[in-house]
Amino acid sequence: SQTIHQWPATLVQPVGSPLSLECTVEGTSNPNLYWYRQAAGRGLQLLFYSVGIGQISSEVPQNLSASRPQDRQFILSSKKLLLSDSGFYLCAWRATGSRGTQYFGPGTRLLVL
Amino acid sequence: SQQGEEDPQALSIQEGENATMNCSYKTSINNLQWYRQNSGRGLVHLILIRSNEREKHSGRLRVTLDTSKKSSSLLITASRAADTASYFCATDPNFGNEKLTFGTGTRLTIIP
């Protein structure tokens, strides 16, 4: 069966520090991968998605970047965090070419101070 | 406004009652999906309804889709305290891209 992992679960970082959040998927090949951000009590904002290794689409201009160095690995990064980067970050995968379900990881709560 | 908006934003009902949430969207869709999110957790898929379907059931869940009105509803019957969560609709567009568009969510609270 497929599983999706995210880490860390919680992160407190000072403004101006770098960020690296990792997401890995097991049990499937060539998935579509997604990064979302969710503000407290709000909906999901799609940040990046990827349909293959090295292929990244950015949805909104921002202080963040994403990379997909391996088929089932998706990384969210920042060189210098802003206060506004605080939030709940969710990684998700979906079978390539599928019109079906997205499967979400447990999320990373990021607090920038 | 955003594609996929749920109504109401928040709903509190007594345990045992039925809960109904609505979702409106703007573009032509291939399917519409409902997800549930417990506080501080990832989203979990509940049910998918295709554009050529009008109603679908899964356990205590009933979803309807009206493509002429671009709207969907999620009914949870005989609610339980464990149903307390946020519920999101997500639309899969008919054309192009690989993305779902999520609504803003309904926060459901079941009062024991």
mmCIF file of C-alpha atoms in Angstrom:
data_model
loop_
_atom_site.group_PDB
_atom_site.id
_atom_site.type_symbol
_atom_site.label_atom_id
_atom_site.label_comp_id
_atom_site.label_asym_id
_atom_site.label_seq_id
_atom_site.Cartn_x
_atom_site.Cartn_y
_atom_site.Cartn_z
ATOM 1 C CA SER A 1 0.000 0.000 0.000
ATOM 2 C CA GLN A 2 1.018 3.598 -0.498
ATOM 3 C CA THR A 3 2.145 5.871 2.311
ATOM 4 C CA ILE A 4 3.240 9.475 2.434
ATOM 5 C CA HIS A 5 5.617 10.911 4.992
ATOM 6 C CA GLN A 6 6.346 14.463 5.978
ATOM 7 C CA TRP A 7 8.885 15.803 8.399
ATOM 8 C CA PRO A 8 9.384 17.474 10.665
ATOM 9 C CA ALA A 9 5.941 17.527 12.258
ATOM 10 C CA THR A 10 6.560 20.877 13.934
ATOM 11 C CA LEU A 11 9.181 23.514 13.324
ATOM 12 C CA VAL A 12 9.941 26.849 14.987
ATOM 13 C CA GLN A 13 12.348 29.011 13.031
ATOM 14 C CA PRO A 14 13.604 32.593 13.367
ATOM 15 C CA VAL A 15 12.920 35.142 10.651
ATOM 16 C CA GLY A 16 15.665 35.082 8.042
ATOM 17 C CA SER A 17 16.641 31.459 8.624
ATOM 18 C CA PRO A 18 16.524 28.815 5.858
ATOM 19 C CA LEU A 19 13.849 26.152 5.537
ATOM 20 C CA SER A 20 13.726 22.636 4.216
ATOM 21 C CA LEU A 21 10.612 20.476 4.495
ATOM 22 C CA GLU A 22 10.675 17.005 3.070
ATOM 23 C CA CYS A 23 7.951 14.772 1.726
ATOM 24 C CA THR A 24 8.384 11.212 0.514
ATOM 25 C CA VAL A 25 5.931 8.751 -0.947
ATOM 26 C CA GLU A 26 6.195 4.963 -0.809
ATOM 27 C CA GLY A 27 4.443 2.276 -2.772
ATOM 28 C CA THR A 28 3.836 4.107 -6.030
ATOM 29 C CA SER A 29 5.837 5.317 -9.003
ATOM 30 C CA ASN A 30 5.844 8.612 -10.861
ATOM 31 C CA PRO A 31 3.204 10.266 -8.691
ATOM 32 C CA ASN A 32 2.049 13.826 -9.089
ATOM 33 C CA LEU A 33 3.215 15.689 -5.999
ATOM 34 C CA TYR A 34 1.783 18.801 -4.388
ATOM 35 C CA TRP A 35 2.689 21.319 -1.673
ATOM 36 C CA TYR A 36 -0.112 23.252 0.008
ATOM 37 C CA ARG A 37 -0.140 25.868 2.734
ATOM 38 C CA GLN A 38 -3.028 26.304 5.115
ATOM 39 C CA ALA A 39 -3.415 29.356 7.344
ATOM 40 C CA ALA A 40 -5.135 28.797 10.686
ATOM 41 C CA GLY A 41 -8.816 28.001 10.167
ATOM 42 C CA ARG A 42 -8.586 28.556 6.441
ATOM 43 C CA GLY A 43 -8.617 26.611 3.205
ATOM 44 C CA LEU A 44 -5.718 25.175 1.245
ATOM 45 C CA GLN A 45 -3.504 27.261 -0.996
ATOM 46 C CA LEU A 46 -1.631 25.299 -3.652
ATOM 47 C CA LEU A 47 2.006 26.386 -3.684
ATOM 48 C CA PHE A 48 3.734 23.972 -6.077
ATOM 49 C CA TYR A 49 3.033 20.810 -7.978
ATOM 50 C CA SER A 50 5.200 18.404 -9.904
ATOM 51 C CA VAL A 51 4.370 15.830 -12.572
ATOM 52 C CA GLY A 52 7.892 14.390 -12.750
ATOM 53 C CA ILE A 53 11.494 14.615 -11.587
ATOM 54 C CA GLY A 54 12.787 18.145 -11.970
ATOM 55 C CA GLN A 55 9.400 19.428 -13.200
ATOM 56 C CA ILE A 56 8.006 22.059 -10.838
ATOM 57 C CA SER A 57 5.057 24.369 -11.391
ATOM 58 C CA SER A 58 4.671 27.348 -9.091
ATOM 59 C CA GLU A 59 1.200 28.587 -8.364
ATOM 60 C CA VAL A 60 1.885 31.799 -6.503
ATOM 61 C CA PRO A 61 4.879 34.129 -6.371
ATOM 62 C CA GLN A 62 6.462 33.806 -2.993
ATOM 63 C CA ASN A 63 9.488 33.365 -0.827
ATOM 64 C CA LEU A 64 9.463 29.591 -1.234
ATOM 65 C CA SER A 65 10.794 27.130 -3.792
ATOM 66 C CA ALA A 66 10.300 23.445 -4.425
ATOM 67 C CA SER A 67 12.442 20.681 -5.841
ATOM 68 C CA ARG A 68 11.939 17.068 -6.816
ATOM 69 C CA PRO A 69 15.348 15.427 -6.831
ATOM 70 C CA GLN A 70 13.922 11.889 -6.916
ATOM 71 C CA ASP A 71 10.715 10.349 -8.200
ATOM 72 C CA ARG A 72 9.054 10.097 -4.801
ATOM 73 C CA GLN A 73 10.721 12.973 -2.968
ATOM 74 C CA PHE A 74 9.413 16.526 -2.865
ATOM 75 C CA ILE A 75 11.197 19.280 -0.955
ATOM 76 C CA LEU A 76 9.948 22.722 0.023
ATOM 77 C CA SER A 77 12.647 25.294 0.721
ATOM 78 C CA SER A 78 13.329 28.881 1.548
ATOM 79 C CA LYS A 79 16.594 30.770 1.779
ATOM 80 C CA LYS A 80 15.213 33.344 4.231
ATOM 81 C CA LEU A 81 11.954 32.827 6.096
ATOM 82 C CA LEU A 82 9.449 35.620 6.583
ATOM 83 C CA LEU A 83 6.881 35.927 9.363
ATOM 84 C CA SER A 84 4.196 35.421 6.737
ATOM 85 C CA ASP A 85 5.603 31.972 5.935
ATOM 86 C CA SER A 86 4.098 30.632 9.157
ATOM 87 C CA GLY A 87 1.377 28.070 8.580
ATOM 88 C CA PHE A 88 0.510 24.418 8.153
ATOM 89 C CA TYR A 89 2.222 22.820 5.166
ATOM 90 C CA LEU A 90 0.707 19.778 3.555
ATOM 91 C CA CYS A 91 2.214 17.493 0.974
ATOM 92 C CA ALA A 92 -0.022 15.341 -1.201
ATOM 93 C CA TRP A 93 0.287 12.840 -4.034
ATOM 94 C CA ARG A 94 -1.975 11.639 -6.762
ATOM 95 C CA ALA A 95 -1.508 8.861 -9.299
ATOM 96 C CA THR A 96 -0.191 10.283 -12.557
ATOM 97 C CA GLY A 97 -2.916 10.827 -15.115
ATOM 98 C CA SER A 98 -5.535 10.100 -12.479
ATOM 99 C CA ARG A 99 -8.741 12.086 -12.035
ATOM 100 C CA GLY A 100 -9.172 10.611 -8.587
ATOM 101 C CA THR A 101 -8.154 11.002 -5.016
ATOM 102 C CA GLN A 102 -5.302 13.038 -3.615
ATOM 103 C CA TYR A 103 -3.603 11.507 -0.598
ATOM 104 C CA PHE A 104 -2.262 13.852 2.024
ATOM 105 C CA GLY A 105 0.612 13.623 4.453
ATOM 106 C CA PRO A 106 0.249 14.482 8.138
ATOM 107 C CA GLY A 107 1.515 18.045 7.644
ATOM 108 C CA THR A 108 4.226 20.253 9.108
ATOM 109 C CA ARG A 109 3.325 23.135 11.371
ATOM 110 C CA LEU A 110 5.795 25.978 10.830
ATOM 111 C CA LEU A 111 6.047 28.936 13.167
ATOM 112 C CA VAL A 112 8.349 31.755 12.148
ATOM 113 C CA LEU A 113 9.276 34.107 15.002
ATOM 114 C CA SER B 1 -14.380 34.592 -5.440
ATOM 115 C CA GLN B 2 -12.573 31.309 -5.030
ATOM 116 C CA GLN B 3 -13.513 28.205 -6.962
ATOM 117 C CA GLY B 4 -15.102 25.774 -4.551
ATOM 118 C CA GLU B 5 -16.704 27.662 -1.698
ATOM 119 C CA GLU B 6 -18.408 25.858 1.121
ATOM 120 C CA ASP B 7 -21.451 27.046 2.944
ATOM 121 C CA PRO B 8 -21.847 27.449 5.851
ATOM 122 C CA GLN B 9 -18.386 28.320 7.114
ATOM 123 C CA ALA B 10 -19.244 26.792 10.479
ATOM 124 C CA LEU B 11 -22.011 24.488 11.672
ATOM 125 C CA SER B 12 -22.846 23.192 15.155
ATOM 126 C CA ILE B 13 -25.460 20.496 15.660
ATOM 127 C CA GLN B 14 -26.512 18.004 18.298
ATOM 128 C CA GLU B 15 -25.273 14.453 18.092
ATOM 129 C CA GLY B 16 -27.724 12.315 16.149
ATOM 130 C CA GLU B 17 -28.889 15.134 13.892
ATOM 131 C CA ASN B 18 -28.074 15.365 10.204
ATOM 132 C CA ALA B 19 -25.460 17.811 8.920
ATOM 133 C CA THR B 20 -25.615 19.352 5.464
ATOM 134 C CA MET B 21 -22.809 21.295 3.837
ATOM 135 C CA ASN B 22 -22.865 22.935 0.437
ATOM 136 C CA CYS B 23 -20.214 23.697 -2.136
ATOM 137 C CA SER B 24 -20.395 26.012 -5.124
ATOM 138 C CA TYR B 25 -17.918 26.183 -7.943
ATOM 139 C CA LYS B 26 -17.426 28.133 -11.140
ATOM 140 C CA THR B 27 -15.889 26.084 -13.949
ATOM 141 C CA SER B 28 -16.746 22.907 -15.819
ATOM 142 C CA ILE B 29 -15.633 19.875 -13.859
ATOM 143 C CA ASN B 30 -14.681 16.252 -14.424
ATOM 144 C CA ASN B 31 -15.488 15.368 -10.821
ATOM 145 C CA LEU B 32 -15.971 16.830 -7.386
ATOM 146 C CA GLN B 33 -14.485 15.381 -4.228
ATOM 147 C CA TRP B 34 -15.118 15.839 -0.519
ATOM 148 C CA TYR B 35 -12.381 15.654 2.079
ATOM 149 C CA ARG B 36 -12.325 15.726 5.844
ATOM 150 C CA GLN B 37 -9.658 17.266 8.060
ATOM 151 C CA ASN B 38 -9.365 16.706 11.766
ATOM 152 C CA SER B 39 -7.705 19.550 13.629
ATOM 153 C CA GLY B 40 -3.978 19.696 12.949
ATOM 154 C CA ARG B 41 -4.014 16.734 10.596
ATOM 155 C CA GLY B 42 -3.866 16.023 6.888
ATOM 156 C CA LEU B 43 -6.951 15.746 4.709
ATOM 157 C CA VAL B 44 -8.669 12.432 4.183
ATOM 158 C CA HIS B 45 -10.664 11.653 1.073
ATOM 159 C CA LEU B 46 -14.337 10.851 1.713
ATOM 160 C CA ILE B 47 -16.117 10.517 -1.580
ATOM 161 C CA LEU B 48 -15.839 11.383 -5.282
ATOM 162 C CA ILE B 49 -18.759 12.142 -7.563
ATOM 163 C CA ARG B 50 -18.316 12.369 -11.314
ATOM 164 C CA SER B 51 -19.908 15.046 -13.453
ATOM 165 C CA ASN B 52 -22.360 12.550 -14.965
ATOM 166 C CA GLU B 53 -23.556 11.399 -11.541
ATOM 167 C CA ARG B 54 -26.236 13.147 -9.516
ATOM 168 C CA GLU B 55 -26.043 11.346 -6.211
ATOM 169 C CA LYS B 56 -23.682 9.027 -4.412
ATOM 170 C CA HIS B 57 -23.726 7.268 -1.053
ATOM 171 C CA SER B 58 -21.011 5.952 1.212
ATOM 172 C CA GLY B 59 -22.085 4.744 4.638
ATOM 173 C CA ARG B 60 -23.627 7.719 6.437
ATOM 174 C CA LEU B 61 -22.509 10.108 3.693
ATOM 175 C CA ARG B 62 -24.675 11.261 0.833
ATOM 176 C CA VAL B 63 -23.345 13.571 -1.853
ATOM 177 C CA THR B 64 -25.357 15.280 -4.539
ATOM 178 C CA LEU B 65 -24.122 17.147 -7.577
ATOM 179 C CA ASP B 66 -26.029 19.637 -9.707
ATOM 180 C CA THR B 67 -23.829 20.634 -12.632
ATOM 181 C CA SER B 68 -26.436 23.061 -13.968
ATOM 182 C CA LYS B 69 -26.177 25.040 -10.736
ATOM 183 C CA LYS B 70 -22.504 24.222 -10.238
ATOM 184 C CA SER B 71 -23.155 23.067 -6.724
ATOM 185 C CA SER B 72 -22.781 20.018 -4.512
ATOM 186 C CA SER B 73 -23.957 19.058 -1.067
ATOM 187 C CA LEU B 74 -22.602 16.670 1.534
ATOM 188 C CA LEU B 75 -25.065 15.170 3.979
ATOM 189 C CA ILE B 76 -23.868 13.322 7.074
ATOM 190 C CA THR B 77 -26.701 11.414 8.678
ATOM 191 C CA ALA B 78 -27.002 10.479 12.349
ATOM 192 C CA SER B 79 -23.990 12.566 13.286
ATOM 193 C CA ARG B 80 -21.518 11.442 15.916
ATOM 194 C CA ALA B 81 -19.066 13.388 18.056
ATOM 195 C CA ALA B 82 -16.274 11.836 15.998
ATOM 196 C CA ASP B 83 -17.619 13.624 12.905
ATOM 197 C CA THR B 84 -16.346 16.905 14.346
ATOM 198 C CA ALA B 85 -13.892 18.158 11.722
ATOM 199 C CA SER B 86 -13.518 20.529 8.792
ATOM 200 C CA TYR B 87 -14.951 19.422 5.478
ATOM 201 C CA PHE B 88 -13.640 20.606 2.111
ATOM 202 C CA CYS B 89 -14.895 20.178 -1.404
ATOM 203 C CA ALA B 90 -12.405 19.997 -4.248
ATOM 204 C CA THR B 91 -13.070 20.281 -7.957
ATOM 205 C CA ASP B 92 -11.181 18.507 -10.711
ATOM 206 C CA PRO B 93 -11.551 20.642 -13.845
ATOM 207 C CA ASN B 94 -12.573 19.256 -17.179
ATOM 208 C CA PHE B 95 -9.681 20.636 -19.117
ATOM 209 C CA GLY B 96 -5.966 20.813 -18.677
ATOM 210 C CA ASN B 97 -3.925 20.728 -15.532
ATOM 211 C CA GLU B 98 -3.215 18.238 -12.836
ATOM 212 C CA LYS B 99 -4.621 20.261 -9.970
ATOM 213 C CA LEU B 100 -7.592 20.064 -7.679
ATOM 214 C CA THR B 101 -9.024 23.326 -6.428
ATOM 215 C CA PHE B 102 -10.079 23.229 -2.799
ATOM 216 C CA GLY B 103 -12.798 25.283 -1.191
ATOM 217 C CA THR B 104 -12.542 27.227 2.022
ATOM 218 C CA GLY B 105 -14.143 24.522 4.152
ATOM 219 C CA THR B 106 -16.975 24.058 6.623
ATOM 220 C CA ARG B 107 -16.077 23.616 10.261
ATOM 221 C CA LEU B 108 -18.533 21.058 11.711
ATOM 222 C CA THR B 109 -18.938 20.679 15.463
ATOM 223 C CA ILE B 110 -21.062 17.866 16.857
ATOM 224 C CA ILE B 111 -22.306 18.555 20.357
ATOM 225 C CA PRO B 112 -22.579 15.374 22.471
#
